[in-house]
CSV table of C-alpha atoms in Angstrom, one decimal:
chain,number,residue,atom,x,y,z
A,26,GLY,CA,-5.4,14.1,13.4
A,27,ALA,CA,-5.6,10.3,13.0
A,28,VAL,CA,-3.7,9.5,16.1
A,29,VAL,CA,-3.5,5.9,17.4
A,30,SER,CA,-2.3,5.1,20.9
A,31,GLN,CA,-1.3,1.8,22.5
A,32,HIS,CA,-1.0,0.8,26.1
A,33,PRO,CA,1.2,-0.4,27.6
A,34,SER,CA,4.3,0.7,25.7
A,35,TRP,CA,6.3,-2.2,27.2
A,36,VAL,CA,5.5,-5.1,29.5
A,37,ILE,CA,7.5,-7.9,31.1
A,38,CYS,CA,5.6,-11.0,32.3
A,39,LYS,CA,6.3,-14.5,33.5
A,40,SER,CA,5.8,-17.5,31.3
A,41,GLY,CA,2.2,-18.8,31.5
A,42,THR,CA,0.5,-15.5,32.3
A,43,SER,CA,-1.7,-13.5,30.0
A,44,VAL,CA,-1.1,-10.0,28.8
A,45,LYS,CA,-3.6,-7.5,27.3
A,46,ILE,CA,-2.6,-4.8,24.9
A,47,GLU,CA,-5.0,-1.9,24.1
A,48,CYS,CA,-5.1,0.0,20.8
A,49,ARG,CA,-7.1,3.2,20.7
A,50,SER,CA,-8.0,5.6,17.9
A,51,LEU,CA,-7.9,9.0,19.7
A,52,ASP,CA,-9.5,11.4,17.3
A,53,PHE,CA,-11.4,9.2,14.8
A,54,GLN,CA,-13.6,6.2,14.7
A,55,ALA,CA,-12.1,3.0,13.2
A,56,THR,CA,-14.3,0.3,11.9
A,57,THR,CA,-11.3,-1.8,11.2
A,58,MET,CA,-8.1,-2.1,13.2
A,59,PHE,CA,-5.1,-4.3,12.4
A,60,TRP,CA,-2.6,-6.1,14.6
A,61,TYR,CA,1.0,-6.7,13.5
A,62,ARG,CA,4.0,-8.4,15.1
A,63,GLN,CA,7.7,-7.5,14.5
A,64,PHE,CA,10.6,-9.6,15.6
A,65,PRO,CA,14.0,-8.0,16.1
A,66,LYS,CA,15.6,-6.7,12.8
A,67,GLN,CA,12.7,-8.1,10.8
A,68,SER,CA,9.7,-6.6,9.0
A,69,LEU,CA,6.2,-6.3,10.3
A,70,MET,CA,3.9,-9.3,9.8
A,71,LEU,CA,0.1,-8.9,9.8
A,72,MET,CA,-1.5,-11.1,12.5
A,73,ALA,CA,-5.2,-10.3,12.3
A,74,THR,CA,-7.8,-7.9,11.1
A,75,SER,CA,-10.2,-6.7,13.8
A,76,ASN,CA,-13.7,-5.4,12.8
A,77,GLU,CA,-15.9,-3.6,15.2
A,78,GLY,CA,-18.6,-5.8,16.5
A,79,SER,CA,-17.5,-9.0,14.8
A,80,LYS,CA,-14.9,-11.7,15.1
A,81,ALA,CA,-11.4,-11.0,14.0
A,82,THR,CA,-9.9,-12.5,10.9
A,83,TYR,CA,-6.6,-14.2,11.6
A,84,GLU,CA,-3.7,-14.7,9.1
A,85,GLN,CA,-2.5,-18.2,8.4
A,86,GLY,CA,-0.3,-19.6,11.1
A,87,VAL,CA,-1.6,-17.2,13.8
A,88,GLU,CA,-3.4,-19.1,16.6
A,89,LYS,CA,-6.7,-17.4,17.4
A,90,ASP,CA,-7.0,-19.1,20.8
A,91,LYS,CA,-3.6,-17.8,21.8
A,92,PHE,CA,-4.0,-14.2,20.5
A,93,LEU,CA,-7.5,-13.1,21.5
A,94,ILE,CA,-8.8,-10.0,19.8
A,95,ASN,CA,-11.8,-7.9,20.8
A,96,HIS,CA,-13.0,-4.8,19.0
A,97,ALA,CA,-16.0,-3.8,21.1
A,98,SER,CA,-16.1,-0.1,20.1
A,99,LEU,CA,-15.2,2.1,17.2
A,100,THR,CA,-12.2,3.4,19.1
A,101,LEU,CA,-10.8,0.4,21.0
A,102,SER,CA,-9.4,-2.9,20.0
A,103,THR,CA,-7.6,-5.2,22.4
A,104,LEU,CA,-5.1,-8.1,21.9
A,105,THR,CA,-4.7,-10.6,24.7
A,106,VAL,CA,-1.7,-12.9,24.5
A,107,THR,CA,-2.8,-15.9,26.5
A,108,SER,CA,-0.4,-18.3,28.4
A,109,ALA,CA,2.5,-16.3,27.0
A,110,HIS,CA,5.8,-18.1,26.4
A,111,PRO,CA,9.3,-16.7,25.6
A,112,GLU,CA,8.8,-17.2,21.9
A,113,ASP,CA,5.9,-14.7,22.1
A,114,SER,CA,8.3,-12.0,23.0
A,115,SER,CA,8.0,-9.4,20.2
A,116,PHE,CA,7.0,-5.9,19.3
A,117,TYR,CA,3.2,-5.7,18.7
A,118,ILE,CA,1.9,-2.8,16.7
A,119,CYS,CA,-1.7,-1.9,15.8
A,120,SER,CA,-3.0,0.3,13.1
A,121,ALA,CA,-6.3,1.7,11.9
A,122,ASN,CA,-7.7,3.5,8.9
A,123,ASN,CA,-10.1,6.4,9.0
A,124,ARG,CA,-12.4,5.2,6.2
A,125,LEU,CA,-15.5,6.8,7.8
A,126,ALA,CA,-14.0,10.3,7.2
A,127,GLU,CA,-11.2,9.9,4.6
A,128,SER,CA,-11.3,9.0,1.0
A,129,THR,CA,-8.1,7.0,1.2
A,130,ASP,CA,-7.2,3.8,2.9
A,131,THR,CA,-4.2,5.3,4.7
A,132,GLN,CA,-3.3,3.2,7.8
A,133,TYR,CA,-2.2,5.0,10.9
A,134,PHE,CA,0.0,3.1,13.3
A,135,GLY,CA,0.3,3.1,17.1
A,136,PRO,CA,3.7,3.4,18.8
A,137,GLY,CA,3.8,-0.3,19.5
A,138,THR,CA,4.1,-2.5,22.6
A,139,ARG,CA,7.2,-4.4,23.4
A,140,LEU,CA,6.4,-7.7,25.2
A,141,THR,CA,9.1,-9.7,27.0
A,142,VAL,CA,8.1,-13.1,28.4
A,143,LEU,CA,10.6,-14.5,31.0
B,13,GLY,CA,-0.3,-13.4,-1.6
B,14,ILE,CA,1.4,-10.3,-2.9
B,15,GLN,CA,5.1,-10.0,-2.7
B,16,VAL,CA,7.0,-6.8,-1.8
B,17,GLU,CA,10.7,-6.4,-2.5
B,18,GLN,CA,12.7,-3.4,-1.3
B,19,SER,CA,16.2,-2.4,-2.4
B,20,PRO,CA,18.8,-1.8,-1.4
B,21,PRO,CA,18.6,-3.6,2.0
B,22,ASP,CA,21.3,-1.3,3.5
B,23,LEU,CA,22.5,2.1,2.4
B,24,ILE,CA,25.3,4.2,4.0
B,25,LEU,CA,25.6,7.8,2.9
B,26,GLN,CA,27.3,11.0,3.9
B,27,GLU,CA,25.2,13.9,5.2
B,28,GLY,CA,24.0,16.0,2.3
B,29,ALA,CA,23.8,13.2,-0.2
B,30,ASN,CA,20.7,12.2,-2.1
B,31,SER,CA,19.2,8.7,-2.1
B,32,THR,CA,16.7,6.6,-3.9
B,33,LEU,CA,14.9,3.7,-2.3
B,34,ARG,CA,13.0,1.2,-4.5
B,35,CYS,CA,9.9,-1.0,-3.8
B,36,ASN,CA,8.7,-3.6,-6.3
B,37,PHE,CA,5.4,-5.4,-5.9
B,38,SER,CA,4.0,-8.4,-7.6
B,39,ASP,CA,0.3,-7.4,-8.1
B,40,SER,CA,-1.9,-4.4,-8.6
B,41,VAL,CA,-2.4,-2.5,-5.4
B,42,ASN,CA,-5.1,-0.3,-3.8
B,43,ASN,CA,-2.8,1.1,-1.1
B,44,LEU,CA,0.9,1.8,-1.0
B,45,GLN,CA,2.5,3.5,1.9
B,46,TRP,CA,6.0,4.5,2.8
B,47,PHE,CA,7.1,4.6,6.4
B,48,HIS,CA,10.1,5.6,8.4
B,49,GLN,CA,10.6,3.5,11.6
B,50,ASN,CA,12.4,5.5,14.2
B,51,PRO,CA,14.7,4.0,16.8
B,52,TRP,CA,11.8,3.6,19.3
B,53,GLY,CA,9.9,1.5,16.8
B,54,GLN,CA,7.3,4.1,15.8
B,55,LEU,CA,6.2,4.0,12.2
B,56,ILE,CA,6.0,7.4,10.8
B,57,ASN,CA,3.7,7.8,7.8
B,58,LEU,CA,5.7,9.4,4.9
B,59,PHE,CA,3.4,8.9,1.9
B,60,TYR,CA,0.1,7.3,0.9
B,61,ILE,CA,0.9,6.8,-2.8
B,62,PRO,CA,-0.8,4.0,-4.7
B,63,SER,CA,-0.1,5.9,-7.9
B,64,GLY,CA,1.4,9.2,-9.0
B,65,THR,CA,4.0,11.5,-7.5
B,66,LYS,CA,4.0,13.4,-4.2
B,67,GLN,CA,6.5,15.7,-2.5
B,68,ASN,CA,6.9,16.7,1.1
B,69,GLY,CA,9.9,18.9,1.8
B,70,ARG,CA,13.1,16.9,1.1
B,71,LEU,CA,11.2,13.7,0.5
B,72,SER,CA,9.3,12.7,-2.6
B,73,ALA,CA,7.8,9.5,-3.9
B,74,THR,CA,6.6,8.2,-7.2
B,75,THR,CA,4.6,5.1,-7.9
B,76,VAL,CA,4.2,3.6,-11.4
B,77,ALA,CA,1.3,1.3,-10.8
B,78,THR,CA,1.4,-0.2,-14.3
B,79,GLU,CA,5.0,-1.3,-13.8
B,80,ARG,CA,4.5,-2.2,-10.2
B,81,TYR,CA,7.2,-0.2,-8.5
B,82,SER,CA,7.5,2.8,-6.2
B,83,LEU,CA,10.5,5.0,-5.5
B,84,LEU,CA,11.2,7.1,-2.4
B,85,TYR,CA,13.7,10.0,-2.9
B,86,ILE,CA,15.5,11.7,-0.1
B,87,SER,CA,17.4,14.8,-0.9
B,88,SER,CA,20.1,16.6,1.1
B,89,SER,CA,20.1,13.8,3.7
B,90,GLN,CA,20.5,14.6,7.4
B,91,THR,CA,21.6,12.3,10.2
B,92,THR,CA,18.0,12.4,11.5
B,93,ASP,CA,17.0,10.6,8.3
B,94,SER,CA,18.7,7.5,9.6
B,95,GLY,CA,16.5,4.5,10.3
B,96,VAL,CA,14.6,1.8,8.5
B,97,TYR,CA,12.3,2.7,5.6
B,98,PHE,CA,9.4,0.4,4.8
B,99,CYS,CA,7.2,0.1,1.8
B,100,ALA,CA,3.8,-1.6,2.5
B,101,VAL,CA,1.0,-2.5,0.1
B,102,GLU,CA,-2.6,-3.7,0.2
B,103,SER,CA,-4.1,-5.4,-2.8
B,104,GLY,CA,-7.6,-6.3,-1.6
B,105,GLY,CA,-10.7,-4.1,-1.4
B,106,GLY,CA,-9.2,-1.5,0.9
B,107,ALA,CA,-10.1,-3.2,4.2
B,108,ASP,CA,-7.2,-5.5,4.3
B,109,GLY,CA,-4.0,-5.4,6.2
B,110,LEU,CA,-0.7,-4.2,4.7
B,111,THR,CA,2.0,-6.5,3.4
B,112,PHE,CA,5.4,-5.0,4.3
B,113,GLY,CA,8.7,-5.3,2.5
B,114,LYS,CA,11.8,-6.1,4.4
B,115,GLY,CA,12.9,-2.5,4.6
B,116,THR,CA,15.9,-0.4,3.7
B,117,HIS,CA,18.3,0.3,6.6
B,118,LEU,CA,19.6,3.8,5.9
B,119,ILE,CA,22.6,5.3,7.8
B,120,ILE,CA,23.5,8.9,7.3
B,121,GLN,CA,27.0,9.7,8.6
B,122,PRO,CA,27.9,13.2,9.6
């Protein structure tokens, strides 16, 4: 149980284009999902918290107009990288907790999406 | 915000050895998780352990919340244990994202 999927697993795009990444909770409903970014050989950094039916909360230094987050249902959150540039190349990982069914705040992570911007 | 420090940053061991990874954090926490990141980037949940002790096979973890540290023990290491181990904490009301340490890069040699 508590499986999180992401799509696509990897994407290569040209500079200036937009890329959408999907995060799905497959066997549970997630009121809150989280988006992280990991640069090579570094740790994960929280980008934003996505709440179903409301606006996302962005961490300091993360441009909300560049990283658009939509959480329209209890099983799906999307991250759109708008006008991507080479410096946006990174590993993007989402997570969700199962607070509707579990007594803990355990976060379950998706497999990640590797974005390369040429 | 909360600070998370992991040690050692790198650890090289022979197969069969035991290891202890440490995570120090700067404030009280509601959530503490240990992860193993595999070579493909997937984060594998090892433990949810904001306090107390848990064991799962060759792995065990202890968190002493009052002293703000957690330990991950790996016994009888295998080459498949190689990878990066992350400690991550959350200090808000339970609906906040995790703050990750920089990780311990573990290499188990045959």
